[in-house]
Amino acid sequence: SEQDSQKTPTINNDLNPHWNAGPFNFKLQSEDDVLHLEVYDEDTFTSDDLLGRLDIPLLDIAHGAPNEAVRIKDHLKDTKHGELEVEITVSPMQPVGKASSTIVPDALRQISSTNVPNQQVSALIQNGGLGGVQNCLGKLSLRVIAAHNLVNMDTGIFGDVSDPYVKFWLGSGSEQDSQKTPTINNDLNPHWNAGPFNFKLQSEDDVLHLEVYDEDTFTSDDLLGRLDIPLLDIAHGAPNEAVRIKDHLKDTKHGEL
């Protein structure tokens, strides 16, 4: 239902936004399902304005090669002009463990929708959520809220300060598989409210690595600090209960995440 919809972060004052947000995960119960996406202009004091919608039938993608990303760029409906670009991957899912009594039908697949360009998107599909995968303890869901008092790596002239984003990955994986938030320009106290970003948790001894960078155009991005979060206590905590963490960044003069 639309009540179970997910959405990207909002990008302010941009008619050609690039989110690179996600992946957002769903259970695909039927190959005849449709992915509904709506683009909105976020308003503070009035209702958000619809900027267009896109409906993507999933039949051809569900019958395509598994784990292969399909990039779709199409014109938005119910608007004068505008396009939306998304990337969709369908992956087979397995029941948890050999002794599981839950039988997952072959048609059940995990669908991951990664929003690439154009405006704030609400993605909704029936029967949302991420099921178990063989040898997987569960799903780790990360939301990056904000950073505070970051180091300025730019000139500081006329408000030219660091342009931060956060990159993150699990220690059991690879930094090459990292995900990241959007970049917020000229802000030492950025509020992303980005995510959720989902990972398969293979081990309770895993560690979530987060690094904050200042994005630069012509030179390498500058490290603004890092944070390593052991997941043991969280993995042994109450399931589906959010744990908020605010801590000092390492390898920097000051800053919190």
mmCIF file of C-alpha atoms in Angstrom:
data_model
loop_
_atom_site.group_PDB
_atom_site.id
_atom_site.type_symbol
_atom_site.label_atom_id
_atom_site.label_comp_id
_atom_site.label_asym_id
_atom_site.label_seq_id
_atom_site.Cartn_x
_atom_site.Cartn_y
_atom_site.Cartn_z
ATOM 1 C CA SER A 1 0.000 0.000 0.000
ATOM 2 C CA GLU A 2 1.033 3.625 -0.369
ATOM 3 C CA GLN A 3 1.286 3.808 3.427
ATOM 4 C CA ASP A 4 4.330 1.495 3.152
ATOM 5 C CA SER A 5 6.051 3.757 0.624
ATOM 6 C CA GLN A 6 9.705 4.737 0.879
ATOM 7 C CA LYS A 7 11.294 7.938 -0.362
ATOM 8 C CA THR A 8 14.578 9.575 -1.242
ATOM 9 C CA PRO A 9 16.038 12.561 0.588
ATOM 10 C CA THR A 10 14.877 15.961 -0.664
ATOM 11 C CA ILE A 11 17.317 17.987 -2.779
ATOM 12 C CA ASN A 12 16.626 21.712 -2.513
ATOM 13 C CA ASN A 13 16.325 24.130 -5.446
ATOM 14 C CA ASP A 14 17.247 21.724 -8.249
ATOM 15 C CA LEU A 15 15.286 20.840 -11.393
ATOM 16 C CA ASN A 16 17.870 18.215 -12.390
ATOM 17 C CA PRO A 17 18.653 16.480 -9.070
ATOM 18 C CA HIS A 18 20.995 13.487 -8.755
ATOM 19 C CA TRP A 19 20.193 11.406 -5.669
ATOM 20 C CA ASN A 20 22.071 8.136 -6.256
ATOM 21 C CA ALA A 21 19.949 6.983 -3.310
ATOM 22 C CA GLY A 22 19.251 3.452 -2.189
ATOM 23 C CA PRO A 23 19.052 0.570 -2.679
ATOM 24 C CA PHE A 24 15.461 0.336 -1.394
ATOM 25 C CA ASN A 25 14.366 -3.283 -0.947
ATOM 26 C CA PHE A 26 10.993 -4.977 -1.391
ATOM 27 C CA LYS A 27 9.623 -8.522 -1.475
ATOM 28 C CA LEU A 28 8.289 -9.288 -4.936
ATOM 29 C CA GLN A 29 5.271 -11.550 -4.440
ATOM 30 C CA SER A 30 3.994 -11.494 -8.013
ATOM 31 C CA GLU A 31 5.740 -11.082 -11.349
ATOM 32 C CA ASP A 32 2.726 -9.031 -12.466
ATOM 33 C CA ASP A 33 3.398 -6.370 -9.842
ATOM 34 C CA VAL A 34 4.011 -2.713 -10.694
ATOM 35 C CA LEU A 35 6.494 -0.309 -9.113
ATOM 36 C CA HIS A 36 4.862 3.095 -8.575
ATOM 37 C CA LEU A 37 7.060 6.198 -8.308
ATOM 38 C CA GLU A 38 5.858 9.738 -7.694
ATOM 39 C CA VAL A 39 7.987 12.881 -7.755
ATOM 40 C CA TYR A 40 7.057 15.731 -5.421
ATOM 41 C CA ASP A 41 8.129 19.281 -4.682
ATOM 42 C CA GLU A 42 8.467 19.449 -0.896
ATOM 43 C CA ASP A 43 6.775 22.473 0.689
ATOM 44 C CA THR A 44 7.012 23.628 4.290
ATOM 45 C CA PHE A 45 3.643 25.267 4.894
ATOM 46 C CA THR A 46 1.443 23.734 2.180
ATOM 47 C CA SER A 47 0.860 20.277 0.737
ATOM 48 C CA ASP A 48 3.667 18.922 -1.419
ATOM 49 C CA ASP A 49 3.108 19.425 -5.166
ATOM 50 C CA LEU A 50 3.079 16.427 -7.530
ATOM 51 C CA LEU A 51 5.730 16.841 -10.251
ATOM 52 C CA GLY A 52 4.827 13.648 -12.110
ATOM 53 C CA ARG A 53 4.559 9.895 -11.753
ATOM 54 C CA LEU A 54 6.028 6.777 -13.338
ATOM 55 C CA ASP A 55 4.597 3.236 -13.237
ATOM 56 C CA ILE A 56 6.998 0.397 -14.082
ATOM 57 C CA PRO A 57 5.519 -3.068 -14.802
ATOM 58 C CA LEU A 58 7.932 -5.658 -13.386
ATOM 59 C CA LEU A 59 7.052 -8.653 -15.566
ATOM 60 C CA ASP A 60 9.928 -8.313 -18.058
ATOM 61 C CA ILE A 61 12.435 -7.501 -15.293
ATOM 62 C CA ALA A 62 11.282 -10.480 -13.192
ATOM 63 C CA HIS A 63 11.792 -12.748 -16.219
ATOM 64 C CA GLY A 64 15.200 -11.263 -16.977
ATOM 65 C CA ALA A 65 18.636 -12.293 -15.727
ATOM 66 C CA PRO A 66 18.752 -12.365 -11.886
ATOM 67 C CA ASN A 67 21.015 -9.869 -10.097
ATOM 68 C CA GLU A 68 21.360 -7.821 -13.266
ATOM 69 C CA ALA A 69 20.655 -4.104 -12.914
ATOM 70 C CA VAL A 70 18.124 -2.685 -15.370
ATOM 71 C CA ARG A 71 18.330 1.083 -15.840
ATOM 72 C CA ILE A 72 15.093 2.795 -16.863
ATOM 73 C CA LYS A 73 14.743 6.422 -17.952
ATOM 74 C CA ASP A 74 11.278 7.532 -18.979
ATOM 75 C CA HIS A 75 9.017 10.571 -19.241
ATOM 76 C CA LEU A 76 6.885 11.383 -16.203
ATOM 77 C CA LYS A 77 3.096 11.261 -16.533
ATOM 78 C CA ASP A 78 0.573 13.843 -15.302
ATOM 79 C CA THR A 79 2.997 16.740 -15.834
ATOM 80 C CA LYS A 80 4.065 19.041 -18.659
ATOM 81 C CA HIS A 81 7.634 17.719 -18.810
ATOM 82 C CA GLY A 82 10.262 15.852 -16.834
ATOM 83 C CA GLU A 83 12.017 12.492 -16.780
ATOM 84 C CA LEU A 84 12.955 10.046 -14.036
ATOM 85 C CA GLU A 85 15.818 7.565 -14.098
ATOM 86 C CA VAL A 86 15.938 4.501 -11.845
ATOM 87 C CA GLU A 87 17.903 1.275 -11.634
ATOM 88 C CA ILE A 88 16.156 -1.974 -10.667
ATOM 89 C CA THR A 89 17.671 -5.338 -9.735
ATOM 90 C CA VAL A 90 15.706 -8.538 -9.092
ATOM 91 C CA SER A 91 17.480 -11.188 -6.984
ATOM 92 C CA PRO A 92 16.266 -14.672 -5.982
ATOM 93 C CA MET A 93 15.693 -15.157 -2.260
ATOM 94 C CA GLN A 94 16.283 -18.274 -0.148
ATOM 95 C CA PRO A 95 14.726 -19.374 3.168
ATOM 96 C CA VAL A 96 16.699 -18.848 6.355
ATOM 97 C CA GLY A 97 18.732 -21.921 7.336
ATOM 98 C CA LYS A 98 18.255 -25.572 6.391
ATOM 99 C CA ALA A 99 15.747 -26.264 9.173
ATOM 100 C CA SER A 100 13.450 -23.387 8.336
ATOM 101 C CA SER A 101 9.822 -24.388 7.970
ATOM 102 C CA THR A 102 9.158 -21.379 5.758
ATOM 103 C CA ILE A 103 9.043 -22.287 2.082
ATOM 104 C CA VAL A 104 9.836 -19.367 -0.204
ATOM 105 C CA PRO A 105 8.280 -19.787 -3.658
ATOM 106 C CA ASP A 106 10.496 -19.470 -6.730
ATOM 107 C CA ALA A 107 8.511 -16.423 -7.801
ATOM 108 C CA LEU A 108 9.477 -14.574 -4.626
ATOM 109 C CA ARG A 109 12.392 -12.315 -5.336
ATOM 110 C CA GLN A 110 14.020 -9.361 -3.696
ATOM 111 C CA ILE A 111 13.630 -6.213 -5.736
ATOM 112 C CA SER A 112 16.036 -3.376 -5.158
ATOM 113 C CA SER A 113 15.187 0.026 -6.629
ATOM 114 C CA THR A 114 18.015 2.580 -6.694
ATOM 115 C CA ASN A 115 16.849 6.100 -7.583
ATOM 116 C CA VAL A 116 19.319 7.858 -9.838
ATOM 117 C CA PRO A 117 18.176 11.286 -11.212
ATOM 118 C CA ASN A 118 15.225 13.507 -10.954
ATOM 119 C CA GLN A 119 13.467 14.985 -7.812
ATOM 120 C CA GLN A 120 12.146 13.466 -4.579
ATOM 121 C CA VAL A 121 10.678 10.018 -5.269
ATOM 122 C CA SER A 122 8.125 7.961 -3.319
ATOM 123 C CA ALA A 123 8.561 4.315 -4.323
ATOM 124 C CA LEU A 124 5.774 1.973 -3.282
ATOM 125 C CA ILE A 125 4.989 -1.679 -3.905
ATOM 126 C CA GLN A 126 2.717 -4.237 -2.252
ATOM 127 C CA ASN A 127 4.145 -6.447 0.492
ATOM 128 C CA GLY A 128 7.174 -4.321 1.301
ATOM 129 C CA GLY A 129 10.085 -5.511 3.444
ATOM 130 C CA LEU A 130 13.213 -7.645 3.155
ATOM 131 C CA GLY A 131 13.101 -11.361 3.862
ATOM 132 C CA GLY A 132 15.862 -13.622 5.167
ATOM 133 C CA VAL A 133 18.686 -14.894 3.004
ATOM 134 C CA GLN A 134 20.529 -18.149 3.548
ATOM 135 C CA ASN A 135 23.336 -17.818 6.136
ATOM 136 C CA CYS A 136 22.139 -14.321 6.946
ATOM 137 C CA LEU A 137 21.363 -13.228 10.518
ATOM 138 C CA GLY A 138 19.012 -10.543 9.298
ATOM 139 C CA LYS A 139 18.770 -7.133 7.726
ATOM 140 C CA LEU A 140 20.765 -4.193 9.071
ATOM 141 C CA SER A 141 19.051 -0.912 8.236
ATOM 142 C CA LEU A 142 21.010 2.339 8.501
ATOM 143 C CA ARG A 143 19.670 5.880 8.460
ATOM 144 C CA VAL A 144 22.245 8.693 8.408
ATOM 145 C CA ILE A 145 20.755 11.592 10.359
ATOM 146 C CA ALA A 146 23.294 14.409 10.676
ATOM 147 C CA ALA A 147 26.843 15.519 11.458
ATOM 148 C CA HIS A 148 27.906 18.300 13.791
ATOM 149 C CA ASN A 149 30.822 20.719 14.030
ATOM 150 C CA LEU A 150 32.754 19.309 11.068
ATOM 151 C CA VAL A 151 36.192 20.581 10.110
ATOM 152 C CA ASN A 152 36.219 23.144 7.283
ATOM 153 C CA MET A 153 38.484 22.032 4.431
ATOM 154 C CA ASP A 154 37.507 24.817 2.005
ATOM 155 C CA THR A 155 38.396 28.527 1.799
ATOM 156 C CA GLY A 156 35.796 29.807 4.266
ATOM 157 C CA ILE A 157 35.355 32.893 2.061
ATOM 158 C CA PHE A 158 31.739 33.994 1.469
ATOM 159 C CA GLY A 159 30.399 30.870 3.125
ATOM 160 C CA ASP A 160 32.607 28.465 1.165
ATOM 161 C CA VAL A 161 32.934 25.605 3.663
ATOM 162 C CA SER A 162 33.083 21.800 3.451
ATOM 163 C CA ASP A 163 30.612 19.923 1.219
ATOM 164 C CA PRO A 164 30.064 16.755 3.291
ATOM 165 C CA TYR A 165 28.759 13.321 2.457
ATOM 166 C CA VAL A 166 29.010 9.994 4.326
ATOM 167 C CA LYS A 167 30.313 6.719 2.865
ATOM 168 C CA PHE A 168 29.679 3.438 4.699
ATOM 169 C CA TRP A 169 30.108 -0.337 4.431
ATOM 170 C CA LEU A 170 30.274 -3.473 6.563
ATOM 171 C CA GLY A 171 33.646 -4.863 7.629
ATOM 172 C CA SER A 172 32.656 -8.310 6.330
ATOM 173 C CA GLY A 173 32.211 -6.763 2.904
ATOM 174 C CA SER A 174 34.397 -4.492 0.832
ATOM 175 C CA GLU A 175 34.822 -0.731 0.667
ATOM 176 C CA GLN A 176 34.185 -1.113 -3.064
ATOM 177 C CA ASP A 177 30.614 -2.088 -2.147
ATOM 178 C CA SER A 178 30.126 1.026 -0.014
ATOM 179 C CA GLN A 179 27.013 3.185 -0.187
ATOM 180 C CA LYS A 180 26.812 6.906 0.490
ATOM 181 C CA THR A 181 24.513 9.789 1.273
ATOM 182 C CA PRO A 182 23.929 12.738 -1.041
ATOM 183 C CA THR A 183 26.377 15.633 -0.716
ATOM 184 C CA ILE A 184 25.205 18.762 1.113
ATOM 185 C CA ASN A 185 27.068 21.856 -0.049
ATOM 186 C CA ASN A 186 28.665 24.417 2.277
ATOM 187 C CA ASP A 187 27.448 23.034 5.588
ATOM 188 C CA LEU A 188 29.487 22.087 8.665
ATOM 189 C CA ASN A 189 26.344 20.850 10.452
ATOM 190 C CA PRO A 190 24.584 18.901 7.672
ATOM 191 C CA HIS A 191 21.266 17.115 8.175
ATOM 192 C CA TRP A 192 20.842 14.321 5.626
ATOM 193 C CA ASN A 193 18.025 12.206 7.114
ATOM 194 C CA ALA A 194 19.090 9.789 4.350
ATOM 195 C CA GLY A 195 18.113 6.162 4.002
ATOM 196 C CA PRO A 196 17.273 3.607 5.074
ATOM 197 C CA PHE A 197 20.304 1.853 3.573
ATOM 198 C CA ASN A 198 20.069 -1.926 3.939
ATOM 199 C CA PHE A 199 22.760 -4.562 4.439
ATOM 200 C CA LYS A 200 22.718 -8.322 4.943
ATOM 201 C CA LEU A 201 24.164 -8.983 8.393
ATOM 202 C CA GLN A 202 26.227 -12.176 8.101
ATOM 203 C CA SER A 203 27.927 -12.071 11.515
ATOM 204 C CA GLU A 204 27.059 -10.531 14.876
ATOM 205 C CA ASP A 205 30.756 -9.600 15.205
ATOM 206 C CA ASP A 206 30.594 -7.360 12.144
ATOM 207 C CA VAL A 207 31.506 -3.668 12.219
ATOM 208 C CA LEU A 208 29.824 -0.803 10.388
ATOM 209 C CA HIS A 209 32.429 1.591 8.970
ATOM 210 C CA LEU A 210 31.420 5.190 8.231
ATOM 211 C CA GLU A 211 33.631 7.903 6.751
ATOM 212 C CA VAL A 212 32.716 11.565 6.272
ATOM 213 C CA TYR A 213 34.232 13.371 3.277
ATOM 214 C CA ASP A 214 34.359 16.873 1.862
ATOM 215 C CA GLU A 215 33.487 16.528 -1.822
ATOM 216 C CA ASP A 216 35.846 18.380 -4.148
ATOM 217 C CA THR A 217 35.491 18.933 -7.877
ATOM 218 C CA PHE A 218 39.079 19.063 -9.099
ATOM 219 C CA THR A 219 40.990 17.277 -6.323
ATOM 220 C CA SER A 220 40.515 14.132 -4.226
ATOM 221 C CA ASP A 221 37.791 14.337 -1.597
ATOM 222 C CA ASP A 222 39.091 15.249 1.873
ATOM 223 C CA LEU A 223 38.463 12.938 4.833
ATOM 224 C CA LEU A 224 36.571 14.753 7.604
ATOM 225 C CA GLY A 225 36.637 11.825 10.042
ATOM 226 C CA ARG A 226 35.539 8.234 10.519
ATOM 227 C CA LEU A 227 33.390 6.214 12.874
ATOM 228 C CA ASP A 228 33.464 2.440 13.450
ATOM 229 C CA ILE A 229 30.400 0.879 15.110
ATOM 230 C CA PRO A 230 30.649 -2.714 16.440
ATOM 231 C CA LEU A 231 27.299 -4.403 15.834
ATOM 232 C CA LEU A 232 27.378 -7.097 18.545
ATOM 233 C CA ASP A 233 25.189 -5.268 21.084
ATOM 234 C CA ILE A 234 22.787 -4.095 18.392
ATOM 235 C CA ALA A 235 22.501 -7.618 16.926
ATOM 236 C CA HIS A 236 21.655 -8.951 20.414
ATOM 237 C CA GLY A 237 19.144 -6.177 21.088
ATOM 238 C CA ALA A 238 15.424 -6.047 20.402
ATOM 239 C CA PRO A 239 14.642 -6.742 16.720
ATOM 240 C CA ASN A 240 13.161 -3.923 14.635
ATOM 241 C CA GLU A 241 14.094 -1.377 17.320
ATOM 242 C CA ALA A 242 16.029 1.668 16.126
ATOM 243 C CA VAL A 243 19.240 2.497 18.010
ATOM 244 C CA ARG A 244 20.392 6.116 17.688
ATOM 245 C CA ILE A 245 24.149 6.651 17.945
ATOM 246 C CA LYS A 246 25.926 10.004 18.165
ATOM 247 C CA ASP A 247 29.675 9.876 18.615
ATOM 248 C CA HIS A 248 32.891 11.803 17.994
ATOM 249 C CA LEU A 249 34.628 11.219 14.677
ATOM 250 C CA LYS A 250 38.140 9.780 14.693
ATOM 251 C CA ASP A 251 41.168 10.971 12.695
ATOM 252 C CA THR A 252 40.037 14.589 12.748
ATOM 253 C CA LYS A 253 40.315 17.643 15.017
ATOM 254 C CA HIS A 254 36.590 17.760 15.779
ATOM 255 C CA GLY A 255 33.200 16.642 14.570
ATOM 256 C CA GLU A 256 30.392 14.240 15.452
ATOM 257 C CA LEU A 257 28.196 11.864 13.426
#
